[in-house]
PDB file of C-alpha atoms in Angstrom:
ATOM      1  CA  UNK N   1     131.724 125.488  29.724  1.00 55.00           C
ATOM      2  CA  UNK N   2     133.791 123.216  27.014  1.00 59.00           C
ATOM      3  CA  UNK N   3     136.301 122.029  29.551  1.00 64.00           C
ATOM      4  CA  UNK N   4     136.351 118.318  29.424  1.00 66.00           C
ATOM      5  CA  UNK N   5     135.044 116.691  32.593  1.00 86.00           C
ATOM      6  CA  UNK N   6     137.572 114.796  34.702  1.00 93.00           C
ATOM      7  CA  UNK N   7     137.223 111.058  34.964  1.00 96.00           C
ATOM      8  CA  UNK N   8     137.573 108.428  37.878  1.00 97.00           C
ATOM      9  CA  UNK N   9     137.747 104.725  37.202  1.00 97.00           C
ATOM     10  CA  UNK N  10     136.970 102.530  40.307  1.00 97.00           C
ATOM     11  CA  UNK N  11     138.209  99.111  39.886  1.00 96.00           C
ATOM     12  CA  UNK N  12     136.410  96.529  41.564  1.00 97.00           C
ATOM     13  CA  UNK N  13     136.604  92.755  41.706  1.00 96.00           C
ATOM     14  CA  UNK N  14     134.530  90.162  39.785  1.00 96.00           C
ATOM     15  CA  UNK N  15     135.444  87.393  42.147  1.00 94.00           C
ATOM     16  CA  UNK N  16     132.425  86.246  44.375  1.00 92.00           C
ATOM     17  CA  UNK N  17     133.704  83.084  46.509  1.00 92.00           C
ATOM     18  CA  UNK N  18     136.098  83.205  49.218  1.00 89.00           C
ATOM     19  CA  UNK N  19     138.682  80.488  47.974  1.00 83.00           C
ATOM     20  CA  UNK N  20     136.891  76.981  48.049  1.00 84.00           C
ATOM     21  CA  UNK N  21     134.925  77.932  51.040  1.00 89.00           C
ATOM     22  CA  UNK N  22     131.562  78.403  49.423  1.00 89.00           C
ATOM     23  CA  UNK N  23     131.263  81.797  51.290  1.00 91.00           C
ATOM     24  CA  UNK N  24     130.321  84.751  48.931  1.00 94.00           C
ATOM     25  CA  UNK N  25     132.886  87.783  48.945  1.00 95.00           C
ATOM     26  CA  UNK N  26     133.417  90.355  46.545  1.00 96.00           C
ATOM     27  CA  UNK N  27     134.146  94.217  46.893  1.00 97.00           C
ATOM     28  CA  UNK N  28     133.451  95.888  50.253  1.00 97.00           C
ATOM     29  CA  UNK N  29     130.756  98.377  50.061  1.00 98.00           C
ATOM     30  CA  UNK N  30     132.270 101.446  52.234  1.00 98.00           C
ATOM     31  CA  UNK N  31     135.492 100.895  49.885  1.00 98.00           C
ATOM     32  CA  UNK N  32     133.226 101.685  47.129  1.00 98.00           C
ATOM     33  CA  UNK N  33     130.463 103.927  48.534  1.00 98.00           C
ATOM     34  CA  UNK N  34     132.593 106.431  50.154  1.00 98.00           C
ATOM     35  CA  UNK N  35     135.001 107.258  47.270  1.00 98.00           C
ATOM     36  CA  UNK N  36     132.183 106.972  44.734  1.00 98.00           C
ATOM     37  CA  UNK N  37     130.263 110.020  46.731  1.00 98.00           C
ATOM     38  CA  UNK N  38     133.829 112.158  47.213  1.00 98.00           C
ATOM     39  CA  UNK N  39     134.216 111.599  43.260  1.00 98.00           C
ATOM     40  CA  UNK N  40     130.640 112.600  42.204  1.00 97.00           C
ATOM     41  CA  UNK N  41     130.530 115.212  44.652  1.00 97.00           C
ATOM     42  CA  UNK N  42     133.850 116.824  43.373  1.00 96.00           C
ATOM     43  CA  UNK N  43     132.124 116.531  39.891  1.00 95.00           C
ATOM     44  CA  UNK N  44     134.120 113.778  38.385  1.00 96.00           C
ATOM     45  CA  UNK N  45     132.454 111.269  35.951  1.00 96.00           C
ATOM     46  CA  UNK N  46     132.854 107.564  37.684  1.00 97.00           C
ATOM     47  CA  UNK N  47     133.670 104.630  35.413  1.00 97.00           C
ATOM     48  CA  UNK N  48     133.423 101.125  37.187  1.00 98.00           C
ATOM     49  CA  UNK N  49     135.911  98.662  35.640  1.00 97.00           C
ATOM     50  CA  UNK N  50     136.586  95.176  36.960  1.00 96.00           C
ATOM     51  CA  UNK N  51     139.556  92.760  35.560  1.00 95.00           C
ATOM     52  CA  UNK N  52     136.973  90.794  33.327  1.00 94.00           C
ATOM     53  CA  UNK N  53     133.966  92.963  32.896  1.00 96.00           C
ATOM     54  CA  UNK N  54     130.401  92.254  33.671  1.00 97.00           C
ATOM     55  CA  UNK N  55     128.967  91.515  37.119  1.00 97.00           C
ATOM     56  CA  UNK N  56     131.160  92.881  40.057  1.00 97.00           C
ATOM     57  CA  UNK N  57     129.320  91.333  43.145  1.00 97.00           C
ATOM     58  CA  UNK N  58     129.433  93.182  46.566  1.00 97.00           C
ATOM     59  CA  UNK N  59     130.397  91.254  49.663  1.00 97.00           C
ATOM     60  CA  UNK N  60     127.185  90.661  51.489  1.00 97.00           C
ATOM     61  CA  UNK N  61     128.962  90.800  54.715  1.00 96.00           C
ATOM     62  CA  UNK N  62     129.778  94.297  54.110  1.00 97.00           C
ATOM     63  CA  UNK N  63     126.286  95.321  53.445  1.00 97.00           C
ATOM     64  CA  UNK N  64     125.100  94.097  56.638  1.00 97.00           C
ATOM     65  CA  UNK N  65     127.894  95.526  58.422  1.00 97.00           C
ATOM     66  CA  UNK N  66     127.446  98.963  57.095  1.00 97.00           C
ATOM     67  CA  UNK N  67     123.605  99.003  57.008  1.00 97.00           C
ATOM     68  CA  UNK N  68     123.265 102.159  59.033  1.00 97.00           C
ATOM     69  CA  UNK N  69     126.042 104.295  57.177  1.00 98.00           C
ATOM     70  CA  UNK N  70     124.095 106.526  55.261  1.00 98.00           C
ATOM     71  CA  UNK N  71     126.706 106.842  52.661  1.00 98.00           C
ATOM     72  CA  UNK N  72     126.513 103.155  51.879  1.00 98.00           C
ATOM     73  CA  UNK N  73     122.656 103.477  52.022  1.00 98.00           C
ATOM     74  CA  UNK N  74     122.587 106.322  49.383  1.00 98.00           C
ATOM     75  CA  UNK N  75     124.903 104.262  47.209  1.00 98.00           C
ATOM     76  CA  UNK N  76     122.889 101.354  47.306  1.00 98.00           C
ATOM     77  CA  UNK N  77     119.838 103.235  46.474  1.00 98.00           C
ATOM     78  CA  UNK N  78     121.782 104.914  43.480  1.00 98.00           C
ATOM     79  CA  UNK N  79     120.351 103.238  40.463  1.00 98.00           C
ATOM     80  CA  UNK N  80     122.944 104.108  38.021  1.00 97.00           C
ATOM     81  CA  UNK N  81     125.589 103.019  39.963  1.00 98.00           C
ATOM     82  CA  UNK N  82     124.204  99.702  40.809  1.00 98.00           C
ATOM     83  CA  UNK N  83     123.346  99.255  37.131  1.00 98.00           C
ATOM     84  CA  UNK N  84     127.080  99.921  36.230  1.00 98.00           C
ATOM     85  CA  UNK N  85     128.091  97.391  38.898  1.00 98.00           C
ATOM     86  CA  UNK N  86     126.082  94.714  37.252  1.00 97.00           C
ATOM     87  CA  UNK N  87     127.835  95.550  33.866  1.00 98.00           C
ATOM     88  CA  UNK N  88     131.453  96.967  34.643  1.00 98.00           C
ATOM     89  CA  UNK N  89     133.612  97.529  31.789  1.00 96.00           C
ATOM     90  CA  UNK N  90     136.649  95.172  31.305  1.00 95.00           C
ATOM     91  CA  UNK N  91     139.930  96.790  32.686  1.00 91.00           C
ATOM     92  CA  UNK N  92     141.673  96.023  29.391  1.00 91.00           C
ATOM     93  CA  UNK N  93     138.992  98.066  27.595  1.00 93.00           C
ATOM     94  CA  UNK N  94     139.373 101.323  29.908  1.00 91.00           C
ATOM     95  CA  UNK N  95     141.596 103.956  28.547  1.00 88.00           C
ATOM     96  CA  UNK N  96     143.205 104.490  32.143  1.00 86.00           C
ATOM     97  CA  UNK N  97     145.881 107.167  30.641  1.00 89.00           C
ATOM     98  CA  UNK N  98     142.910 109.117  30.340  1.00 88.00           C
ATOM     99  CA  UNK N  99     141.663 108.843  33.706  1.00 94.00           C
ATOM    100  CA  UNK N 100     142.510 111.557  36.543  1.00 96.00           C
ATOM    101  CA  UNK N 101     141.923 109.216  39.358  1.00 96.00           C
ATOM    102  CA  UNK N 102     142.396 105.231  39.261  1.00 95.00           C
ATOM    103  CA  UNK N 103     141.196 103.902  42.654  1.00 96.00           C
ATOM    104  CA  UNK N 104     141.583 100.184  43.555  1.00 95.00           C
ATOM    105  CA  UNK N 105     138.520  99.434  45.775  1.00 96.00           C
ATOM    106  CA  UNK N 106     139.202  96.662  48.462  1.00 94.00           C
ATOM    107  CA  UNK N 107     137.525  93.504  49.621  1.00 93.00           C
ATOM    108  CA  UNK N 108     138.444  89.945  49.903  1.00 91.00           C
ATOM    109  CA  UNK N 109     137.563  88.969  46.178  1.00 92.00           C
ATOM    110  CA  UNK N 110     140.644  91.190  44.984  1.00 91.00           C
ATOM    111  CA  UNK N 111     142.885  88.610  46.577  1.00 90.00           C
ATOM    112  CA  UNK N 112     141.862  86.427  43.668  1.00 90.00           C
ATOM    113  CA  UNK N 113     141.496  88.626  40.556  1.00 90.00           C
ATOM    114  CA  UNK N 114     143.682  91.505  41.175  1.00 87.00           C
ATOM    115  CA  UNK N 115     146.813  89.280  41.883  1.00 86.00           C
ATOM    116  CA  UNK N 116     146.514  87.995  38.318  1.00 81.00           C
ATOM    117  CA  UNK N 117     149.702  89.841  36.149  1.00 79.00           C
ATOM    118  CA  UNK N 118     147.397  90.369  33.242  1.00 73.00           C
ATOM    119  CA  UNK N 119     145.232  92.846  35.783  1.00 70.00           C
ATOM    120  CA  UNK N 120     148.147  94.693  36.805  1.00 59.00           C
ATOM    121  CA  UNK N 121     149.372  95.196  33.147  1.00 58.00           C
TER     122      UNK N 121
END
């Protein structure tokens, strides 16, 4: 089968601090884990992107809140996905026009970097 594989881009935040509070934040675990499961089970290649590229921190409160969620547990054990989230692709370098799915994952961190006009461009 020479059919090109479909691609999903999951965009996550690079922002890890909740305002000036010192509290840690980031992307929300089930808002990445569940779509990732759906996309990969459907046979899509998933690319993790973020506004700046590089490390995309998970909101630690979401990890504890969803500790019993089987999909979230499997995602946290997925070494390839966890590695990709440590080295996300900068959104400006991702050919979004060739993506079949563009999914913006939630979390408090997005309030700080998704609102930047250069990210939306």
